[in-house]
Short mmCIF file of C-alpha atoms (C1' of nucleotides) in Angstrom, two decimals:
data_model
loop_
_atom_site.label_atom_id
_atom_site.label_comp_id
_atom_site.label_asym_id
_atom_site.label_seq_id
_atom_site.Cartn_x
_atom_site.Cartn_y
_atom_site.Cartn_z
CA UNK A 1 -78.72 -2.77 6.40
CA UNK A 2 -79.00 0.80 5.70
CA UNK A 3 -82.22 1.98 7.91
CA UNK A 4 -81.41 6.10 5.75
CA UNK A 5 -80.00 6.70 3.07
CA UNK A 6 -79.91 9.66 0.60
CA UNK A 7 -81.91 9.63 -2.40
CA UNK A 8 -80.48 10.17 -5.63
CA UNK A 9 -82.10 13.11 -5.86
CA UNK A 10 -81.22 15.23 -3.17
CA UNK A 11 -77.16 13.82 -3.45
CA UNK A 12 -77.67 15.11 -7.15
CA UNK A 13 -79.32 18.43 -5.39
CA UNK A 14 -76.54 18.61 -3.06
CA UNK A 15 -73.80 17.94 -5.40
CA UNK A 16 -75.40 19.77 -7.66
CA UNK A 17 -75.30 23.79 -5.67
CA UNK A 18 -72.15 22.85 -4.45
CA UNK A 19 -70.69 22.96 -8.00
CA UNK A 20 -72.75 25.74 -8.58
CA UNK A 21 -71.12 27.84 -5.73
CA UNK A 22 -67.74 26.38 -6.30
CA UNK A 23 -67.97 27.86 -9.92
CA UNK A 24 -69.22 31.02 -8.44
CA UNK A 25 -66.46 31.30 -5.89
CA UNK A 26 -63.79 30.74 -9.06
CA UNK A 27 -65.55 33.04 -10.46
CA UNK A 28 -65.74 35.66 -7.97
CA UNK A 29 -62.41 35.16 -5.93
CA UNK A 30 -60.22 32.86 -8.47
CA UNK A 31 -58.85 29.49 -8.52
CA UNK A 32 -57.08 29.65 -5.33
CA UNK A 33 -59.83 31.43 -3.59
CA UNK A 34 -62.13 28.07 -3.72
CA UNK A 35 -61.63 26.68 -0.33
CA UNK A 36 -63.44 24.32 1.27
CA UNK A 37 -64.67 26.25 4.61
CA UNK A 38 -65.47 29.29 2.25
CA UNK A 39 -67.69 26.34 0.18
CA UNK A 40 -69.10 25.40 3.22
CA UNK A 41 -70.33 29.27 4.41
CA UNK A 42 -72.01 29.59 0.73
CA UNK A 43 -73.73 26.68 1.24
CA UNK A 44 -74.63 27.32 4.91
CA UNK A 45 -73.48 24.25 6.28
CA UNK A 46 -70.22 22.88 8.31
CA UNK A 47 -66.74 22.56 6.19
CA UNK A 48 -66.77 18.95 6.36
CA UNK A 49 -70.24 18.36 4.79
CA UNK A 50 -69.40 18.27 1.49
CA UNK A 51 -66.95 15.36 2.14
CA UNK A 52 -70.16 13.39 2.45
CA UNK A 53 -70.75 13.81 -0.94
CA UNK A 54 -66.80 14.45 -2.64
CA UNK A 55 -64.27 12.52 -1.29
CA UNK A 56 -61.75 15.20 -1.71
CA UNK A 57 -61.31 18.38 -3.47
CA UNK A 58 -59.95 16.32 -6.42
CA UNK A 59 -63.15 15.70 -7.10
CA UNK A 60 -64.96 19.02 -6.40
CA UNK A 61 -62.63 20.15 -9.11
CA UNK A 62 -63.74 17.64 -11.35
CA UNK A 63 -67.49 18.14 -10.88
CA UNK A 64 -66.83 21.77 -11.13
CA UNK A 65 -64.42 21.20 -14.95
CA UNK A 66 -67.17 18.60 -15.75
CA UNK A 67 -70.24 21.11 -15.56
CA UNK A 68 -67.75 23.64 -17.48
CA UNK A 69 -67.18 21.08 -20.39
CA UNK A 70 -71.00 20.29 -20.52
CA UNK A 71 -71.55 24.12 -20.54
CA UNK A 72 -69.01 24.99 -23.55
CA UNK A 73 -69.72 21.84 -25.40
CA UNK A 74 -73.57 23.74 -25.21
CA UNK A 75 -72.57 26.85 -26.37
CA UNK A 76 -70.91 25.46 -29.35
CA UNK A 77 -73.61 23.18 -30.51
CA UNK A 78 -75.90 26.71 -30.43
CA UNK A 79 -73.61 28.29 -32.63
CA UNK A 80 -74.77 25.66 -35.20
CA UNK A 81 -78.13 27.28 -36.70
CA UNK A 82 -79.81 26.48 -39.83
CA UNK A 83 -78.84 27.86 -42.80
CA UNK A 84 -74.89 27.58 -42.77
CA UNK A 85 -73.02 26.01 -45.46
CA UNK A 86 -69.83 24.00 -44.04
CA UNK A 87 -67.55 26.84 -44.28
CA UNK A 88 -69.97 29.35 -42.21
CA UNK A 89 -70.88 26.35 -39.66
CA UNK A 90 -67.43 26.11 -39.04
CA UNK A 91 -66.57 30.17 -38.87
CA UNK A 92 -69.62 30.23 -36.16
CA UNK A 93 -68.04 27.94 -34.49
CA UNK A 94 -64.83 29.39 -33.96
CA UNK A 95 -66.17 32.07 -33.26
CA UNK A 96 -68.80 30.57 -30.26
CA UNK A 97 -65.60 28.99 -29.08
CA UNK A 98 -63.38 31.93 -29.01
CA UNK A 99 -67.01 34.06 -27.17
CA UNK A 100 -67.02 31.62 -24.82
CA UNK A 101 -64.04 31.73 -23.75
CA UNK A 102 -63.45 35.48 -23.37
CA UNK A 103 -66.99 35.42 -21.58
CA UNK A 104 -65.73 32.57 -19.21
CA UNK A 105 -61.93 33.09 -18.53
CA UNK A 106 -62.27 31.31 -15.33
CA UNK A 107 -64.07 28.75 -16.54
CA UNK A 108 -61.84 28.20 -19.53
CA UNK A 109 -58.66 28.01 -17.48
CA UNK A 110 -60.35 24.97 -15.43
CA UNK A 111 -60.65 23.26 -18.54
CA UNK A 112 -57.59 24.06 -20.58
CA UNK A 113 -55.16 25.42 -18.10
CA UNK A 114 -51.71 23.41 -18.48
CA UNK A 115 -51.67 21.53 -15.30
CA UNK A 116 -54.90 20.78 -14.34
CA UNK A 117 -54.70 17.32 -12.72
CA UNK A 118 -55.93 14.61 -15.30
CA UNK A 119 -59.20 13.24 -15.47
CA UNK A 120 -57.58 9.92 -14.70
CA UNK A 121 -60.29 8.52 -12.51
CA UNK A 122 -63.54 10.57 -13.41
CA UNK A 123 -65.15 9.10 -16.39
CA UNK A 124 -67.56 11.78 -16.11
CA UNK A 125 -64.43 14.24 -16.39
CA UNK A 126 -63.29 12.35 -19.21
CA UNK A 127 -66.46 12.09 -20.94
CA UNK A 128 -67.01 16.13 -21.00
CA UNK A 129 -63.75 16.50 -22.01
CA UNK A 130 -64.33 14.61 -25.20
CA UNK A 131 -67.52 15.88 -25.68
CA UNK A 132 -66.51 19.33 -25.73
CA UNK A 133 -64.06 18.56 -28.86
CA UNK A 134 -67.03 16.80 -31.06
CA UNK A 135 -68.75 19.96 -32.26
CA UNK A 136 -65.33 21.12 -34.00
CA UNK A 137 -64.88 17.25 -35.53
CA UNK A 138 -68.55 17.01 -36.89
CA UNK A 139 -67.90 20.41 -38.64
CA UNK A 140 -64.68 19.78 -39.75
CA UNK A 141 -65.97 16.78 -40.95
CA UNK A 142 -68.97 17.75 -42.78
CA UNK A 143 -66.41 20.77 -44.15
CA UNK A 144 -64.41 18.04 -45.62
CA UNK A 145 -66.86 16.54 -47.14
CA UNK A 146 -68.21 20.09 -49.18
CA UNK A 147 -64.87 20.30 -50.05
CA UNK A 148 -64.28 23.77 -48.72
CA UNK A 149 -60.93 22.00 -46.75
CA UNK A 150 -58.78 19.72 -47.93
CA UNK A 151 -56.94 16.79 -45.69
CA UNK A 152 -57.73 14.65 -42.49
CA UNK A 153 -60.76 15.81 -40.39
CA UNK A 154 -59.06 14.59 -37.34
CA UNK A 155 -55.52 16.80 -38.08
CA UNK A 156 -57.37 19.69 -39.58
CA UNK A 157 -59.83 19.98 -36.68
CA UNK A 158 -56.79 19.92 -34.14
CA UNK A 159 -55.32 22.77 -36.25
CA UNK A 160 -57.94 24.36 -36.15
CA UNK A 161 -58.30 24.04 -32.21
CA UNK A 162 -54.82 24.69 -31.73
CA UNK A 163 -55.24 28.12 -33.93
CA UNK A 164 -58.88 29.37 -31.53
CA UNK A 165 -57.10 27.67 -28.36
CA UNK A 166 -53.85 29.61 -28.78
CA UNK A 167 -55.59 33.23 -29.39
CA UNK A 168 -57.62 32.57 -26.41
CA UNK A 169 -55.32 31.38 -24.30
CA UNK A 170 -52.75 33.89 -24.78
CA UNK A 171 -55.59 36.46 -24.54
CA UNK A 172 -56.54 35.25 -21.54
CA UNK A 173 -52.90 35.53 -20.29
CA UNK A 174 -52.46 38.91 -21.03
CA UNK A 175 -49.52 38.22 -23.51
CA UNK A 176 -50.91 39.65 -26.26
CA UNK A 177 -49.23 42.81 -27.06
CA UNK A 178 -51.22 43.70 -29.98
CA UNK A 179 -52.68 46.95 -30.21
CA UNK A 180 -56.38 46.52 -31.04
CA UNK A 181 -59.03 44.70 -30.01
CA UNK A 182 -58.13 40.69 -30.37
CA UNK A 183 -62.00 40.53 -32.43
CA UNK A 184 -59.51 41.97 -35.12
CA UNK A 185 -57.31 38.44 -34.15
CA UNK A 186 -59.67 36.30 -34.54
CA UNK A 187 -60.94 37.15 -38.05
CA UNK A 188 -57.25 36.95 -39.38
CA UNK A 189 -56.65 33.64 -37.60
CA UNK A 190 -59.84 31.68 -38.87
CA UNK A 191 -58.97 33.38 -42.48
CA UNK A 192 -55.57 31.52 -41.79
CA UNK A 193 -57.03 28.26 -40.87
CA UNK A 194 -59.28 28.46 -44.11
CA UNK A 195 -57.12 29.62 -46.74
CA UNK A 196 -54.05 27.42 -45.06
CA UNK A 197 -56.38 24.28 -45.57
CA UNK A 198 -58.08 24.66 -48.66
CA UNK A 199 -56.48 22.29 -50.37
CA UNK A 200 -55.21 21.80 -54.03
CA UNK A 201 -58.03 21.01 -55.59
CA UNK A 202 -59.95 23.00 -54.18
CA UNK A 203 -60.82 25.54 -56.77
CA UNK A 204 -57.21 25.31 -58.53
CA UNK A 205 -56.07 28.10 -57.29
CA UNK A 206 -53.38 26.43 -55.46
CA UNK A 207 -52.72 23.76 -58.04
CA UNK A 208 -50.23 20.85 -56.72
CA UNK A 209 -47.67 21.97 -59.91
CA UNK A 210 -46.46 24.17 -57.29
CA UNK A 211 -44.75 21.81 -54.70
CA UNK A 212 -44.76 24.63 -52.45
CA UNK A 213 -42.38 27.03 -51.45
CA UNK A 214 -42.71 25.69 -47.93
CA UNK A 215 -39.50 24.19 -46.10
CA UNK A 216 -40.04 20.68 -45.74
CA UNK A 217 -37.51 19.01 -43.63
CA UNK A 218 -38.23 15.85 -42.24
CA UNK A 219 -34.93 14.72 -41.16
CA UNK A 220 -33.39 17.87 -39.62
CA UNK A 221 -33.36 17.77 -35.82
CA UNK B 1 -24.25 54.08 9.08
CA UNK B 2 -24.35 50.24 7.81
CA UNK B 3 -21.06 48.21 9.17
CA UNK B 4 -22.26 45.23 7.00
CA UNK B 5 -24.01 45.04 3.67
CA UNK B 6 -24.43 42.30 1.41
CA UNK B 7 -22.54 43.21 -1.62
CA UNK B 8 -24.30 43.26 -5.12
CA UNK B 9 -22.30 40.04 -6.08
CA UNK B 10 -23.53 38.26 -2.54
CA UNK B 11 -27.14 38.99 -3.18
CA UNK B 12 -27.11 38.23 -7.01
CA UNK B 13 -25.36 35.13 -6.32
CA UNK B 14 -28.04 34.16 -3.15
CA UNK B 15 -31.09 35.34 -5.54
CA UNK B 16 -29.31 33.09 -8.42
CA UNK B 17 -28.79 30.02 -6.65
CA UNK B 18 -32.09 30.12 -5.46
CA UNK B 19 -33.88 30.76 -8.48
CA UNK B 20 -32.20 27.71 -9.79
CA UNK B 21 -33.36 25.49 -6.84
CA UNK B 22 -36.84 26.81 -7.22
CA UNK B 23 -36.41 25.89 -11.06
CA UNK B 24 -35.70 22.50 -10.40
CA UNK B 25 -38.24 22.41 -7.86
CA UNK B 26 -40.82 23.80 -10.10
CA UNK B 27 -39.95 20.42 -12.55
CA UNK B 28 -39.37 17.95 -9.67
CA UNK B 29 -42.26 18.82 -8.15
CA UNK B 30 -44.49 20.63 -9.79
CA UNK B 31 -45.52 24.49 -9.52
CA UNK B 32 -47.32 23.55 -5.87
CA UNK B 33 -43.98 21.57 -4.92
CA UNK B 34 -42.17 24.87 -4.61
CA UNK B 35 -42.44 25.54 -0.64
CA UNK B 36 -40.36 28.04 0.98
CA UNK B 37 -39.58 25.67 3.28
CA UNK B 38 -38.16 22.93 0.59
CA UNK B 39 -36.35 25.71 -0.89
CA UNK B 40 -34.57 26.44 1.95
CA UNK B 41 -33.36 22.73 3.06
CA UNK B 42 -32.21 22.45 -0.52
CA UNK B 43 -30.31 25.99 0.25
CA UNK B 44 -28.94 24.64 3.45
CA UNK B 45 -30.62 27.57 4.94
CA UNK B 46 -33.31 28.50 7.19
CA UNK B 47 -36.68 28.76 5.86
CA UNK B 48 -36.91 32.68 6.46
CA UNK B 49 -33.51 32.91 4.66
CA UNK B 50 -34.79 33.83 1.47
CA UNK B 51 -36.85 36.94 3.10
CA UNK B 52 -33.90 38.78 2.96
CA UNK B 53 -33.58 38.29 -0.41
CA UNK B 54 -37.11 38.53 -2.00
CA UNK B 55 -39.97 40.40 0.03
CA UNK B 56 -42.36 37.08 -0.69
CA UNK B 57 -43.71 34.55 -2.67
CA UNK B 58 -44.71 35.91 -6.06
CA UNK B 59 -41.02 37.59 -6.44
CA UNK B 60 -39.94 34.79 -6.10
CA UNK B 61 -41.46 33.19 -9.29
CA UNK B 62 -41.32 36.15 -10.53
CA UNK B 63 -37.45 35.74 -10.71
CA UNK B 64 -38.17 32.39 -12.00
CA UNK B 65 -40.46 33.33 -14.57
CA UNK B 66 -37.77 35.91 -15.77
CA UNK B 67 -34.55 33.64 -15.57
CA UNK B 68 -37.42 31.08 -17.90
CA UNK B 69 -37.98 34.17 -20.79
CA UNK B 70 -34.74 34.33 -20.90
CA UNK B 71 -33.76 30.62 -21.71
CA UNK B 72 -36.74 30.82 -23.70
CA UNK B 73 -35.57 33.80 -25.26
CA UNK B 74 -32.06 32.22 -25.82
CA UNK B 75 -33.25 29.30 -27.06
CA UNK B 76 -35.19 30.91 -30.17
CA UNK B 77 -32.26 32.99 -31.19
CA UNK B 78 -30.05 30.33 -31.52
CA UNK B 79 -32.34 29.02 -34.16
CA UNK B 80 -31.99 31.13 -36.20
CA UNK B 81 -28.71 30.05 -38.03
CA UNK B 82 -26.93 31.43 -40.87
CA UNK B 83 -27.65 30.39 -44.57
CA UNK B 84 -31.71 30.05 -44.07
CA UNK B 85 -34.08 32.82 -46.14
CA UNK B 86 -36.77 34.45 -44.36
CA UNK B 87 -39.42 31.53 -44.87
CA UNK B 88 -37.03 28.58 -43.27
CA UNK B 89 -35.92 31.62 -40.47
CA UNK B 90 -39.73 31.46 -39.32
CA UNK B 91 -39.60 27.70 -39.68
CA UNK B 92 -37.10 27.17 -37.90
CA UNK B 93 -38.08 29.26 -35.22
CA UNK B 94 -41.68 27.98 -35.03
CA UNK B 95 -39.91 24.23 -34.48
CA UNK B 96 -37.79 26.32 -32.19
CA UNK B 97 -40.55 27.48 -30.24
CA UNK B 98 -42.15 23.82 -30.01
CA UNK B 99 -39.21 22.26 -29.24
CA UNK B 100 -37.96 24.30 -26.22
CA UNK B 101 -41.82 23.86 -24.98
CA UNK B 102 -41.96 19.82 -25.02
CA UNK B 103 -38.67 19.83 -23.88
CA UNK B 104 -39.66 22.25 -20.59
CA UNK B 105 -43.10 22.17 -19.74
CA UNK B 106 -43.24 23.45 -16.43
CA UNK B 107 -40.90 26.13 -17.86
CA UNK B 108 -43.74 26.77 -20.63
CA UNK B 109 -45.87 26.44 -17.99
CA UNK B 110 -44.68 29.53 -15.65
CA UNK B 111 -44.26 31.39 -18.71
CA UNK B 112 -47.71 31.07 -20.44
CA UNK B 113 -49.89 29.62 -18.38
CA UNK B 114 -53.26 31.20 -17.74
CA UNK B 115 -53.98 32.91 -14.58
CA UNK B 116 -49.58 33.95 -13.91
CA UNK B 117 -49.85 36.20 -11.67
CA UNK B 118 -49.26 39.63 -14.07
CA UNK B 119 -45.82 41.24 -13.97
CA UNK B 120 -47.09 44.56 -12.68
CA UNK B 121 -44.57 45.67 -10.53
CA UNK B 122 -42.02 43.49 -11.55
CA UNK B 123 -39.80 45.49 -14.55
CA UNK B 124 -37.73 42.85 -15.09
CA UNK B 125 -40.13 39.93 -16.08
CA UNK B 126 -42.27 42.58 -17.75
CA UNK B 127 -39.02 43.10 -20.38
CA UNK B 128 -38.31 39.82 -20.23
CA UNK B 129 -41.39 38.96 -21.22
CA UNK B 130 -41.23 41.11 -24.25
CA UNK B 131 -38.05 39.95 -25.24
CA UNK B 132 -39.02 36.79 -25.75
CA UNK B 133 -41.85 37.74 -27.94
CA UNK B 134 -39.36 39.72 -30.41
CA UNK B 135 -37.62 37.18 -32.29
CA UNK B 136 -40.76 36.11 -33.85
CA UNK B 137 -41.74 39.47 -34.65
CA UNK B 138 -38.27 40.25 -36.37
CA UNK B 139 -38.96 36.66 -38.34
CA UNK B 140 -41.74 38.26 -39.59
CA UNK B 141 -41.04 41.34 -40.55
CA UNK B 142 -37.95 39.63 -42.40
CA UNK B 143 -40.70 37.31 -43.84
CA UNK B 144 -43.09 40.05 -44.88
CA UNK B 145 -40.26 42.15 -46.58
CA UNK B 146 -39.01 39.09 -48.39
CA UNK B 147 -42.96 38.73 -49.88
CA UNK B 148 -43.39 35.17 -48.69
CA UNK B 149 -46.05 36.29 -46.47
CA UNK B 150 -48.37 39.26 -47.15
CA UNK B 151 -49.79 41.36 -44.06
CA UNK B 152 -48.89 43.42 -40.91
CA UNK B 153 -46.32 41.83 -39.21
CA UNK B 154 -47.58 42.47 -36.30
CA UNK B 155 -50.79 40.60 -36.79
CA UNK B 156 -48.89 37.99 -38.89
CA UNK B 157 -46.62 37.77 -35.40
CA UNK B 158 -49.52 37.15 -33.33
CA UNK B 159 -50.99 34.93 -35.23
CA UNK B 160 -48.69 32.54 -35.92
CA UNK B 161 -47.55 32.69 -32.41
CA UNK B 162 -51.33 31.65 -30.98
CA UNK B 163 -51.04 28.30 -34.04
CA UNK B 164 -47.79 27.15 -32.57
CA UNK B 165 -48.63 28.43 -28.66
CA UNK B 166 -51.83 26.69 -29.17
CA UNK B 167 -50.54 23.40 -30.14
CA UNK B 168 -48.04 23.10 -27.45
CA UNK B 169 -50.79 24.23 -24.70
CA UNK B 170 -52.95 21.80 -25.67
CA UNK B 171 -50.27 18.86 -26.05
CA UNK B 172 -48.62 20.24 -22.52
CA UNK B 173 -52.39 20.24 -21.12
CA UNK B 174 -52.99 16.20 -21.99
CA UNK B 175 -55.86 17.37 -24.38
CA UNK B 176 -55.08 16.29 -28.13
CA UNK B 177 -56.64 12.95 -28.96
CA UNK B 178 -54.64 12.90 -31.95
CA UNK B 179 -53.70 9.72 -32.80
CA UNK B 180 -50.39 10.30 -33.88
CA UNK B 181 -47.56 11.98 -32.14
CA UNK B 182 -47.30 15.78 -31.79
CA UNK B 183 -44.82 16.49 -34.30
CA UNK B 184 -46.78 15.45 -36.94
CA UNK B 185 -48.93 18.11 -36.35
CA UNK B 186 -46.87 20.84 -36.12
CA UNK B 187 -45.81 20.12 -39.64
CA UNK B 188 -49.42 20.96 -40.74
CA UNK B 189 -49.73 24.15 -38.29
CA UNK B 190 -46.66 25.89 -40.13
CA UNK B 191 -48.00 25.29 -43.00
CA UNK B 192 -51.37 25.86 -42.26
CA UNK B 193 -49.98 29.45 -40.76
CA UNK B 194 -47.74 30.11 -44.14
CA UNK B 195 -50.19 29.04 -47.00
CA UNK B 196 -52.74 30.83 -44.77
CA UNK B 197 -51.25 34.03 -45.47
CA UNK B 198 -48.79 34.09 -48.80
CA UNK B 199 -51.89 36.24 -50.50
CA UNK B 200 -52.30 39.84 -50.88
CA UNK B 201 -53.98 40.65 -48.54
CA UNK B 202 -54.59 38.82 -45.11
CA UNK B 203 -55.48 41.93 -43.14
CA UNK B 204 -59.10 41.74 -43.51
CA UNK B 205 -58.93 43.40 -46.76
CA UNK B 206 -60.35 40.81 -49.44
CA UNK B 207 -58.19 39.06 -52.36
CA UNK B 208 -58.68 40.73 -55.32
CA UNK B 209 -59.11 38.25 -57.76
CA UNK B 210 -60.81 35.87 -55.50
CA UNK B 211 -63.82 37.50 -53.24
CA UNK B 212 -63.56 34.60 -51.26
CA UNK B 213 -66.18 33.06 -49.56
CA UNK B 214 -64.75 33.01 -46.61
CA UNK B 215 -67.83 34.57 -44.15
CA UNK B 216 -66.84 38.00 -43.67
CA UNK B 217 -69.43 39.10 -41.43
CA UNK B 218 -68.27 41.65 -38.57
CA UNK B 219 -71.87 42.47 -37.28
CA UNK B 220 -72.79 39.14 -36.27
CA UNK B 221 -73.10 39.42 -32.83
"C1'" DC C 1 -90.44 2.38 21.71
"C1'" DG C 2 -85.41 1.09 21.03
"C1'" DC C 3 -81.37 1.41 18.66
"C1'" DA C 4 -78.31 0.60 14.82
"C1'" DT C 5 -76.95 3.20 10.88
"C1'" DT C 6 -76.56 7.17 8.56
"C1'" DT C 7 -75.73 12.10 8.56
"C1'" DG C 8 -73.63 16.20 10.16
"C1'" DT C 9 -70.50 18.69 13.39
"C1'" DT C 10 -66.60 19.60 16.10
"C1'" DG C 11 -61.83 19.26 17.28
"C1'" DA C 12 -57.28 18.16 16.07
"C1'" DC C 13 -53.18 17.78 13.08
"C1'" DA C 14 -49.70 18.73 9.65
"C1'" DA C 15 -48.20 21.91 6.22
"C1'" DT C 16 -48.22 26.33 4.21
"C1'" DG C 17 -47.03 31.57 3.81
"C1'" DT C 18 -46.00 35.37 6.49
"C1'" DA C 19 -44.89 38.57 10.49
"C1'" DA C 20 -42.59 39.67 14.69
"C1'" DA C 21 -39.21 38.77 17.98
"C1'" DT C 22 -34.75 37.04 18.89
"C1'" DT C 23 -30.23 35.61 18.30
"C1'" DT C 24 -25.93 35.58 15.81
"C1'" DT C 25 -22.43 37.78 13.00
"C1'" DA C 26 -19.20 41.16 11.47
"C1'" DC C 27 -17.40 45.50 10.82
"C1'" DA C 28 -16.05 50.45 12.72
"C1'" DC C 29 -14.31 52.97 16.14
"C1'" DT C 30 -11.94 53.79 20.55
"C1'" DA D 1 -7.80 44.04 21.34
"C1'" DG D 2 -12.41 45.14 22.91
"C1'" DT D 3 -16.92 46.73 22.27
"C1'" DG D 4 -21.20 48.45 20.45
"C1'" DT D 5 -24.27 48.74 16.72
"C1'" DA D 6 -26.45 47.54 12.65
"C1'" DA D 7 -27.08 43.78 9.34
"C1'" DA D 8 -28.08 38.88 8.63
"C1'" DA D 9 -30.06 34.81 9.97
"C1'" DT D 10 -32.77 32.00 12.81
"C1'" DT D 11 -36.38 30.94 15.80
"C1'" DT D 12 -40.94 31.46 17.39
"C1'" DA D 13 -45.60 32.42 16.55
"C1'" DC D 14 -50.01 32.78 13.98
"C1'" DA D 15 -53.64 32.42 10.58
"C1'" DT D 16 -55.31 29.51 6.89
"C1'" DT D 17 -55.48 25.52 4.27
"C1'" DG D 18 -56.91 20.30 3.41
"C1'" DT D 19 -57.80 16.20 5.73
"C1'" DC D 20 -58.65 12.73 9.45
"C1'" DA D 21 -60.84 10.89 13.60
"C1'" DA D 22 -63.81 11.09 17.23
"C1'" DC D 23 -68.31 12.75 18.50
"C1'" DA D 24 -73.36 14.12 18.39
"C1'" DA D 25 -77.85 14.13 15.88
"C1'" DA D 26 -81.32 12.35 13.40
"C1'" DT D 27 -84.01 8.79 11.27
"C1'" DG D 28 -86.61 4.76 10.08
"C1'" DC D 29 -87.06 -0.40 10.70
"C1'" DG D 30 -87.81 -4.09 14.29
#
DNA sequence: CGCATTTGTTGACAATGTAAATTTTACACT
DNA sequence: AGTGTAAAATTTACATTGTCAACAAATGCG
């Protein structure tokens, strides 16, 4: 029988400013620059300590992505104040998600970056991960219902994502080449996503008499 | 006086050969699979071989990187065949585009993943990285002179290119939950992207008829 | 108090990228 | 041909990484 063992509390403590400093260190020196001896100096205490409490850096990382998810899914769900009609809800909310991002590069790369090893194994990983991509469903959902988009929640709210996601990430890249500030993006993109989605019957002005001029191949490979 | 000197052929073929190893590498076994070491038992040379050849690490993918824009490059020109107008040129390119990403994702990967090390100091994969950026923007401006899209090409460009770049990041990244496969939502993107912007005006400057009600704040912080 | 069990530390190992030293190779000149 | 010198390639060495195993310290029940 165990005559010590950790409380709950102080492994949550412990767990808990390790994460903190790992996110620092990505932070501060990068990605790469997390290493588990330079952990261990932040934290004042001998590299292998923290294996008491993460069985490898696998799952550092995963704390680390898992407090990042819980910390964007927050953001977002403050963009939603009172007072917005479906459409505005869901233009603060790009535009929360798009702030976030630019304000949290490194952060955002742990989460999105192509390449980040799965969550396979942390359900806690997993969790934040879906959590993070509820905000944009509820809104796209309640925008469906006003009316102010026209379709399936669950495709237009991955269209959506796809259109913030891919300004942010190429942003974050450095591949844009455009020449102004990528605020002047972001307008034009969420203008897109609206006036792309809003549907024939919307307010007729994009009646379905007009089978649309858009190419609509199925078959061609 | 030299006695011996690698020709020009010699080293371009070395740097080629090796680039190609690291490129299979890089799919085999993943961006953190590429050792110098590996490289140089699939060479059949020694692992400091390659020193002559590249000064270290990063020039190495940075060859890589370039020899991917180009493919990339390659493979979005040769979608654009003969016989399409402007708006099935910029379809076919966008399917292009998603297409040559599914089909390489580490490729995709080294070219637009976040965090690449920049190209400063490396010409080459600077241009190349322009060049593949200017098929869509000659798309467009096709597209925008034919009238079936209405804005700067420039910002059309960009945005378009974040709907489709988005949708492949995401999809390379593990993260859609979208219950159906991928392809049925790129459908919806190029649309999304071309209805978004056949009106007058999508550069910020309000639709006549229709004053929109799209939120058009700029001040909200 | 005694001592088993937990907790934390140290040392060691393999693999990595890189630098310096060393050996091998091949051409130019006598 | 023979040789010397500079280029090319290899070998050796080192610092840093993640991880494992053996070790020391502390702690609370009997």
């Amino acid at each position: 029988m165990p005559r010590t063992v950790l409380s709950p509390d102080e492994i949550d403590d412990f767990r808990e400013r390790l994460v903190e400093a790992a996110t620092g260190l990505v932070a501060r020196r990068g990605y790469e620059g997390v290493t588990r001896r330079r952990l261990a100096s932040e934290l004042c205490c001998s590299p292998m300590t923290p294996y008491r409490y993460f069985s490898d850096k696998a799952e550092i990382f995963a704390a680390v992505r898992t407090a990042a998810y819980q910390r964007f899914t927050a953001a977002q769900e403050a963009s939603t104040v009172d007072g917005l009609d479906a459409l505005e809800g869901l233009d603060a909310l790009g535009r929360a998600y798009v702030a976030f991002a630019l304000a949290h590069p490194d952060a955002y790369r742990l989460m999105f970056e192509l390449g980040q090893p799965s969550p396979d194994g942390f359900p806690e990983l997993r969790a934040a991960e879906l959590g993070s991509w509820t905000p944009l469903r509820q809104a796209m959902e309640r925008a469906v219902e006003a009316g102010v988009v026209t379709g399936d929640p669950e495709l237009l709210a991955h269209v959506f994502w796809a259109g913030v996601h891919g300004l942010v990430s190429l942003q974050l890249a450095g591949k844009l080449v455009f020449s102004r500030p990528i605020e002047e993006l972001v307008e034009p993109m969420l203008r897109t996503l609206f006036l792309g989605n809003r549907g024939p019957a919307a307010d007729g002005t994009a009646p379905e008499g007009e089978p649309s001029e858009i190419p609509n191949r199925e078959r061609a490979t």
